PDB file of C-alpha atoms in Angstrom:
ATOM      1  CA  MET A 452    -134.925 294.167 -79.850  1.00 51.00           C
ATOM      2  CA  ALA A 453    -132.665 297.389 -79.341  1.00 54.00           C
ATOM      3  CA  VAL A 454    -131.324 299.529 -76.824  1.00 56.00           C
ATOM      4  CA  TRP A 455    -130.702 303.224 -76.643  1.00 56.00           C
ATOM      5  CA  ASN A 456    -127.957 304.511 -74.950  1.00 58.00           C
ATOM      6  CA  GLY A 457    -126.568 307.242 -77.293  1.00 61.00           C
ATOM      7  CA  GLY A 458    -126.025 304.482 -80.024  1.00 66.00           C
ATOM      8  CA  LEU A 459    -128.341 302.109 -81.292  1.00 62.00           C
ATOM      9  CA  SER A 460    -127.737 298.437 -80.483  1.00 67.00           C
ATOM     10  CA  GLY A 461    -129.689 295.402 -80.849  1.00 68.00           C
ATOM     11  CA  ALA A 462    -129.975 291.867 -82.008  1.00 77.00           C
ATOM     12  CA  PRO A 463    -132.846 291.633 -84.526  1.00 82.00           C
ATOM     13  CA  GLY A 464    -134.143 288.014 -85.060  1.00 84.00           C
ATOM     14  CA  SER A 465    -136.432 288.640 -87.955  1.00 87.00           C
ATOM     15  CA  ASP A 466    -136.523 290.339 -91.620  1.00 87.00           C
ATOM     16  CA  TRP A 467    -138.981 292.907 -89.881  1.00 90.00           C
ATOM     17  CA  GLN A 468    -136.801 293.861 -86.867  1.00 88.00           C
ATOM     18  CA  VAL A 469    -134.058 294.434 -89.350  1.00 89.00           C
ATOM     19  CA  ALA A 470    -136.102 296.330 -91.509  1.00 91.00           C
ATOM     20  CA  GLN A 471    -137.451 298.777 -88.195  1.00 90.00           C
ATOM     21  CA  LEU A 472    -134.017 299.000 -86.827  1.00 89.00           C
ATOM     22  CA  ALA A 473    -132.739 300.069 -90.809  1.00 90.00           C
ATOM     23  CA  ARG A 474    -135.727 302.617 -90.756  1.00 91.00           C
ATOM     24  CA  VAL A 475    -134.864 303.868 -87.311  1.00 88.00           C
ATOM     25  CA  SER A 476    -131.449 304.394 -88.234  1.00 87.00           C
ATOM     26  CA  ALA A 477    -132.361 306.050 -91.257  1.00 89.00           C
ATOM     27  CA  LEU A 478    -134.275 308.284 -89.953  1.00 89.00           C
ATOM     28  CA  LEU A 479    -131.832 309.402 -87.193  1.00 85.00           C
ATOM     29  CA  GLY A 480    -129.083 309.809 -90.064  1.00 87.00           C
ATOM     30  CA  ALA A 481    -127.121 306.899 -88.582  1.00 85.00           C
ATOM     31  CA  ARG A 482    -125.657 303.881 -90.037  1.00 87.00           C
ATOM     32  CA  LEU A 483    -126.908 300.143 -89.098  1.00 89.00           C
ATOM     33  CA  VAL A 484    -123.777 297.836 -88.987  1.00 88.00           C
ATOM     34  CA  GLY A 485    -123.760 294.262 -88.172  1.00 86.00           C
ATOM     35  CA  GLU A 486    -121.421 292.310 -85.637  1.00 83.00           C
ATOM     36  CA  ASP A 487    -119.356 291.104 -88.830  1.00 86.00           C
ATOM     37  CA  GLY A 488    -119.131 294.846 -90.395  1.00 87.00           C
ATOM     38  CA  GLU A 489    -121.673 294.515 -92.605  1.00 90.00           C
ATOM     39  CA  SER A 490    -124.213 297.131 -92.960  1.00 91.00           C
ATOM     40  CA  TYR A 491    -127.829 297.567 -93.352  1.00 92.00           C
ATOM     41  CA  ALA A 492    -129.795 300.197 -95.375  1.00 92.00           C
ATOM     42  CA  ILE A 493    -132.922 300.919 -97.173  1.00 94.00           C
ATOM     43  CA  ARG A 494    -132.427 302.029-100.715  1.00 93.00           C
ATOM     44  CA  ASP A 495    -135.424 302.942-103.532  1.00 94.00           C
ATOM     45  CA  GLY A 496    -137.954 300.830-100.822  1.00 94.00           C
ATOM     46  CA  LEU A 497    -135.582 297.873-100.434  1.00 94.00           C
ATOM     47  CA  VAL A 498    -133.959 296.631 -97.309  1.00 94.00           C
ATOM     48  CA  GLU A 499    -130.286 295.839 -98.247  1.00 94.00           C
ATOM     49  CA  GLN A 500    -127.553 293.941 -96.124  1.00 93.00           C
ATOM     50  CA  LEU A 501    -124.234 295.686 -97.752  1.00 93.00           C
ATOM     51  CA  ASN A 502    -121.146 293.790 -97.560  1.00 92.00           C
ATOM     52  CA  GLY A 503    -118.243 295.503 -99.188  1.00 89.00           C
ATOM     53  CA  SER A 504    -119.216 296.052-102.868  1.00 90.00           C
ATOM     54  CA  THR A 505    -121.829 292.933-102.319  1.00 93.00           C
ATOM     55  CA  ALA A 506    -125.640 293.782-101.753  1.00 92.00           C
ATOM     56  CA  TYR A 507    -128.333 291.482-100.363  1.00 92.00           C
ATOM     57  CA  GLU A 508    -131.580 292.330-100.767  1.00 91.00           C
ATOM     58  CA  PHE A 509    -133.788 291.369 -97.617  1.00 83.00           C
ATOM     59  CA  GLY A 510    -137.220 292.390 -99.801  1.00 90.00           C
ATOM     60  CA  THR A 511    -139.181 295.664-100.106  1.00 93.00           C
ATOM     61  CA  LEU A 512    -139.885 297.590 -96.975  1.00 93.00           C
ATOM     62  CA  ASP A 513    -143.635 297.357 -96.957  1.00 93.00           C
ATOM     63  CA  GLU A 514    -144.007 293.786 -97.625  1.00 91.00           C
ATOM     64  CA  ILE A 515    -141.339 292.707 -94.751  1.00 91.00           C
ATOM     65  CA  LEU A 516    -143.112 295.190 -92.029  1.00 90.00           C
ATOM     66  CA  ALA A 517    -146.645 294.165 -93.486  1.00 91.00           C
ATOM     67  CA  ALA A 518    -145.613 290.573 -92.709  1.00 88.00           C
ATOM     68  CA  GLY A 519    -144.573 291.211 -89.133  1.00 87.00           C
ATOM     69  CA  PRO A 520    -141.887 290.001 -86.853  1.00 82.00           C
ATOM     70  CA  THR A 521    -141.960 286.387 -88.067  1.00 75.00           C
ATOM     71  CA  VAL A 522    -138.684 284.535 -86.128  1.00 69.00           C
ATOM     72  CA  TRP A 523    -135.682 283.593 -88.539  1.00 63.00           C
ATOM     73  CA  SER A 524    -135.516 279.149 -88.359  1.00 58.00           C
ATOM     74  CA  ARG A 525    -131.811 279.139 -87.375  1.00 52.00           C
TER      75      ARG A 525
END
């Protein structure tokens, strides 16, 4: 899911993994940035993807973590 080498990098395959990476990034005071430049953050208990001025809500952190690491269907 992620590798620590002075920077955190990973290839999440589920909303749960994104939520975990966003949570760790917030604890470290870091930013979580995707391969296309989008960023991910937790704001007011919501996991969000931010791309410019557009925000996409994944859902609440608690609900995503409770659901577990269900793999995204592609």
